[in-house]
């Protein structure tokens, strides 16, 4: 990529990833309403609306976490990089939380239906999908 003898880019990435990871946990498990959780994977407009509402509060939680890091540490982030990163995070979160795309991908990869349904596999796949995209989002935010 490019040389960064000061390590500033690596430190910015680490701080941003930590903020996005914490925001993910808080937004997915505390901020998300029961209505959003119950309906976000449903077919039709109700499901799309519930998922969009969840992704909105999820993204606002991430923005708040990033703003807190910036204010607390003096870290400078490019607003366009943050916008792209949060868009990547939000869009990928919406795709995963609608469930069908993730389930189809898991089936294509021959994941066991029993493991996905009763063994916690679908939740594990969902979370690992989110963490992978948080990594990509942090790269954009910290660039």
PDB file of C-alpha atoms in Angstrom:
ATOM      1  CA  UNK A   1       0.000   0.000   0.000  1.00  0.00           C
ATOM      2  CA  UNK A   2       2.059   2.958   1.252  1.00  0.00           C
ATOM      3  CA  UNK A   3       4.628   3.543   3.923  1.00  0.00           C
ATOM      4  CA  UNK A   4       3.430   5.038   7.193  1.00  0.00           C
ATOM      5  CA  UNK A   5       6.466   5.245   9.464  1.00  0.00           C
ATOM      6  CA  UNK A   6       4.491   7.065  12.160  1.00  0.00           C
ATOM      7  CA  UNK A   7       1.826   4.367  12.401  1.00  0.00           C
ATOM      8  CA  UNK A   8      -0.950   6.996  12.360  1.00  0.00           C
ATOM      9  CA  UNK A   9      -3.015   5.165   9.762  1.00  0.00           C
ATOM     10  CA  UNK A  10      -2.790   1.895  11.668  1.00  0.00           C
ATOM     11  CA  UNK A  11      -3.760   3.623  14.903  1.00  0.00           C
ATOM     12  CA  UNK A  12      -6.686   5.365  13.192  1.00  0.00           C
ATOM     13  CA  UNK A  13      -7.854   2.056  11.730  1.00  0.00           C
ATOM     14  CA  UNK A  14      -7.621   0.353  15.137  1.00  0.00           C
ATOM     15  CA  UNK A  15      -9.569   3.126  16.870  1.00  0.00           C
ATOM     16  CA  UNK A  16     -12.233   3.204  14.144  1.00  0.00           C
ATOM     17  CA  UNK A  17     -12.619  -0.580  14.065  1.00  0.00           C
ATOM     18  CA  UNK A  18     -12.960  -0.707  17.854  1.00  0.00           C
ATOM     19  CA  UNK A  19     -15.610   2.032  17.756  1.00  0.00           C
ATOM     20  CA  UNK A  20     -17.552   0.310  14.973  1.00  0.00           C
ATOM     21  CA  UNK A  21     -17.341  -3.063  16.709  1.00  0.00           C
ATOM     22  CA  UNK A  22     -18.662  -1.663  19.993  1.00  0.00           C
ATOM     23  CA  UNK A  23     -21.371   0.281  18.151  1.00  0.00           C
ATOM     24  CA  UNK A  24     -22.368  -2.920  16.356  1.00  0.00           C
ATOM     25  CA  UNK A  25     -22.803  -4.793  19.620  1.00  0.00           C
ATOM     26  CA  UNK A  26     -24.762  -1.978  21.247  1.00  0.00           C
ATOM     27  CA  UNK A  27     -26.951  -1.280  18.206  1.00  0.00           C
ATOM     28  CA  UNK A  28     -27.704  -4.920  17.426  1.00  0.00           C
ATOM     29  CA  UNK A  29     -28.459  -6.004  20.974  1.00  0.00           C
ATOM     30  CA  UNK A  30     -29.611  -2.893  22.891  1.00  0.00           C
ATOM     31  CA  UNK A  31     -30.749  -0.204  20.456  1.00  0.00           C
ATOM     32  CA  UNK A  32     -32.657  -2.459  18.076  1.00  0.00           C
ATOM     33  CA  UNK A  33     -36.307  -2.561  19.103  1.00  0.00           C
ATOM     34  CA  UNK A  34     -38.188  -5.811  19.550  1.00  0.00           C
ATOM     35  CA  UNK A  35     -40.457  -4.836  16.658  1.00  0.00           C
ATOM     36  CA  UNK A  36     -37.442  -4.392  14.373  1.00  0.00           C
ATOM     37  CA  UNK A  37     -35.957  -7.721  15.475  1.00  0.00           C
ATOM     38  CA  UNK A  38     -39.253  -9.556  15.029  1.00  0.00           C
ATOM     39  CA  UNK A  39     -40.081  -8.187  11.574  1.00  0.00           C
ATOM     40  CA  UNK A  40     -36.843  -7.221   9.761  1.00  0.00           C
ATOM     41  CA  UNK A  41     -36.585 -10.554   7.925  1.00  0.00           C
ATOM     42  CA  UNK A  42     -40.246 -10.743   6.860  1.00  0.00           C
ATOM     43  CA  UNK A  43     -41.168 -10.605   3.203  1.00  0.00           C
ATOM     44  CA  UNK A  44     -42.758  -7.463   1.830  1.00  0.00           C
ATOM     45  CA  UNK A  45     -42.804  -3.842   2.848  1.00  0.00           C
ATOM     46  CA  UNK A  46     -43.235  -4.484   6.567  1.00  0.00           C
ATOM     47  CA  UNK A  47     -39.977  -6.425   6.651  1.00  0.00           C
ATOM     48  CA  UNK A  48     -38.149  -3.864   4.532  1.00  0.00           C
ATOM     49  CA  UNK A  49     -39.385  -1.038   6.762  1.00  0.00           C
ATOM     50  CA  UNK A  50     -38.414  -2.834   9.977  1.00  0.00           C
ATOM     51  CA  UNK A  51     -34.963  -3.618   8.588  1.00  0.00           C
ATOM     52  CA  UNK A  52     -34.462  -0.063   7.303  1.00  0.00           C
ATOM     53  CA  UNK A  53     -35.446   1.331  10.711  1.00  0.00           C
ATOM     54  CA  UNK A  54     -32.956  -0.996  12.405  1.00  0.00           C
ATOM     55  CA  UNK A  55     -30.163  -0.093   9.959  1.00  0.00           C
ATOM     56  CA  UNK A  56     -30.891   3.608  10.520  1.00  0.00           C
ATOM     57  CA  UNK A  57     -30.497   3.358  14.288  1.00  0.00           C
ATOM     58  CA  UNK A  58     -27.527   1.017  13.787  1.00  0.00           C
ATOM     59  CA  UNK A  59     -25.783   3.560  11.553  1.00  0.00           C
ATOM     60  CA  UNK A  60     -26.580   6.445  13.913  1.00  0.00           C
ATOM     61  CA  UNK A  61     -25.088   4.432  16.780  1.00  0.00           C
ATOM     62  CA  UNK A  62     -21.929   3.892  14.720  1.00  0.00           C
ATOM     63  CA  UNK A  63     -21.758   7.595  13.886  1.00  0.00           C
ATOM     64  CA  UNK A  64     -22.124   8.463  17.568  1.00  0.00           C
ATOM     65  CA  UNK A  65     -19.324   6.035  18.465  1.00  0.00           C
ATOM     66  CA  UNK A  66     -17.031   7.530  15.820  1.00  0.00           C
ATOM     67  CA  UNK A  67     -17.853  11.074  16.947  1.00  0.00           C
ATOM     68  CA  UNK A  68     -17.037  10.096  20.524  1.00  0.00           C
ATOM     69  CA  UNK A  69     -13.647   8.706  19.472  1.00  0.00           C
ATOM     70  CA  UNK A  70     -12.916  11.850  17.453  1.00  0.00           C
ATOM     71  CA  UNK A  71     -13.868  14.155  20.328  1.00  0.00           C
ATOM     72  CA  UNK A  72     -12.067  12.105  22.970  1.00  0.00           C
ATOM     73  CA  UNK A  73      -8.830  11.532  21.065  1.00  0.00           C
ATOM     74  CA  UNK A  74      -8.535  14.325  18.528  1.00  0.00           C
ATOM     75  CA  UNK A  75      -8.447  11.731  15.734  1.00  0.00           C
ATOM     76  CA  UNK A  76      -9.068  13.304  12.342  1.00  0.00           C
ATOM     77  CA  UNK A  77     -11.232  11.402   9.907  1.00  0.00           C
ATOM     78  CA  UNK A  78     -12.120  12.360   6.361  1.00  0.00           C
ATOM     79  CA  UNK A  79     -15.912  12.935   6.237  1.00  0.00           C
ATOM     80  CA  UNK A  80     -16.139  11.301   2.801  1.00  0.00           C
ATOM     81  CA  UNK A  81     -14.283   8.222   4.015  1.00  0.00           C
ATOM     82  CA  UNK A  82     -16.612   8.018   7.011  1.00  0.00           C
ATOM     83  CA  UNK A  83     -19.647   8.411   4.740  1.00  0.00           C
ATOM     84  CA  UNK A  84     -18.438   5.610   2.454  1.00  0.00           C
ATOM     85  CA  UNK A  85     -17.532   3.392   5.409  1.00  0.00           C
ATOM     86  CA  UNK A  86     -20.890   3.858   7.111  1.00  0.00           C
ATOM     87  CA  UNK A  87     -22.675   3.246   3.802  1.00  0.00           C
ATOM     88  CA  UNK A  88     -20.782  -0.024   3.350  1.00  0.00           C
ATOM     89  CA  UNK A  89     -21.609  -0.997   6.926  1.00  0.00           C
ATOM     90  CA  UNK A  90     -25.283  -0.067   6.676  1.00  0.00           C
ATOM     91  CA  UNK A  91     -25.887  -1.652   3.278  1.00  0.00           C
ATOM     92  CA  UNK A  92     -24.167  -4.900   4.213  1.00  0.00           C
ATOM     93  CA  UNK A  93     -26.073  -4.960   7.499  1.00  0.00           C
ATOM     94  CA  UNK A  94     -29.384  -4.573   5.678  1.00  0.00           C
ATOM     95  CA  UNK A  95     -28.522  -7.435   3.299  1.00  0.00           C
ATOM     96  CA  UNK A  96     -27.602  -9.771   6.157  1.00  0.00           C
ATOM     97  CA  UNK A  97     -30.581  -8.868   8.335  1.00  0.00           C
ATOM     98  CA  UNK A  98     -33.070  -9.574   5.567  1.00  0.00           C
ATOM     99  CA  UNK A  99     -31.847 -13.173   6.095  1.00  0.00           C
ATOM    100  CA  UNK A 100     -32.627 -14.637   2.643  1.00  0.00           C
ATOM    101  CA  UNK A 101     -29.312 -13.605   0.997  1.00  0.00           C
ATOM    102  CA  UNK A 102     -27.293 -14.999   3.914  1.00  0.00           C
ATOM    103  CA  UNK A 103     -29.309 -18.212   4.002  1.00  0.00           C
ATOM    104  CA  UNK A 104     -28.869 -18.724   0.249  1.00  0.00           C
ATOM    105  CA  UNK A 105     -25.130 -18.142   0.537  1.00  0.00           C
ATOM    106  CA  UNK A 106     -24.918 -20.620   3.435  1.00  0.00           C
ATOM    107  CA  UNK A 107     -26.886 -23.210   1.453  1.00  0.00           C
ATOM    108  CA  UNK A 108     -24.628 -22.654  -1.570  1.00  0.00           C
ATOM    109  CA  UNK A 109     -21.636 -23.331   0.713  1.00  0.00           C
ATOM    110  CA  UNK A 110     -23.356 -26.540   1.948  1.00  0.00           C
ATOM    111  CA  UNK A 111     -23.781 -25.419   5.554  1.00  0.00           C
ATOM    112  CA  UNK A 112     -25.862 -27.892   7.520  1.00  0.00           C
ATOM    113  CA  UNK A 113     -29.516 -26.824   7.852  1.00  0.00           C
ATOM    114  CA  UNK A 114     -29.634 -28.371  11.336  1.00  0.00           C
ATOM    115  CA  UNK A 115     -26.558 -26.396  12.412  1.00  0.00           C
ATOM    116  CA  UNK A 116     -27.984 -23.191  10.951  1.00  0.00           C
ATOM    117  CA  UNK A 117     -31.369 -23.588  12.645  1.00  0.00           C
ATOM    118  CA  UNK A 118     -30.685 -25.349  15.922  1.00  0.00           C
ATOM    119  CA  UNK A 119     -26.942 -25.045  16.417  1.00  0.00           C
ATOM    120  CA  UNK A 120     -26.710 -21.272  16.320  1.00  0.00           C
ATOM    121  CA  UNK A 121     -25.101 -21.349  12.902  1.00  0.00           C
ATOM    122  CA  UNK A 122     -27.267 -18.708  11.278  1.00  0.00           C
ATOM    123  CA  UNK A 123     -26.478 -16.270  14.100  1.00  0.00           C
ATOM    124  CA  UNK A 124     -22.754 -17.076  13.829  1.00  0.00           C
ATOM    125  CA  UNK A 125     -22.818 -16.556  10.062  1.00  0.00           C
ATOM    126  CA  UNK A 126     -24.753 -13.295  10.526  1.00  0.00           C
ATOM    127  CA  UNK A 127     -22.274 -11.930  13.057  1.00  0.00           C
ATOM    128  CA  UNK A 128     -19.192 -12.982  11.096  1.00  0.00           C
ATOM    129  CA  UNK A 129     -20.672 -11.306   7.989  1.00  0.00           C
ATOM    130  CA  UNK A 130     -21.140  -8.111  10.003  1.00  0.00           C
ATOM    131  CA  UNK A 131     -17.595  -8.241  11.433  1.00  0.00           C
ATOM    132  CA  UNK A 132     -16.098  -8.731   7.979  1.00  0.00           C
ATOM    133  CA  UNK A 133     -17.909  -5.691   6.664  1.00  0.00           C
ATOM    134  CA  UNK A 134     -17.018  -3.671   9.777  1.00  0.00           C
ATOM    135  CA  UNK A 135     -13.392  -4.364   8.886  1.00  0.00           C
ATOM    136  CA  UNK A 136     -13.955  -3.018   5.348  1.00  0.00           C
ATOM    137  CA  UNK A 137     -15.935  -0.043   6.677  1.00  0.00           C
ATOM    138  CA  UNK A 138     -13.121   0.798   9.124  1.00  0.00           C
ATOM    139  CA  UNK A 139     -10.616   0.785   6.244  1.00  0.00           C
ATOM    140  CA  UNK A 140     -12.720   3.395   4.430  1.00  0.00           C
ATOM    141  CA  UNK A 141     -13.381   5.478   7.535  1.00  0.00           C
ATOM    142  CA  UNK A 142      -9.714   5.585   8.529  1.00  0.00           C
ATOM    143  CA  UNK A 143      -8.324   6.145   5.013  1.00  0.00           C
TER     144      UNK A 143
END
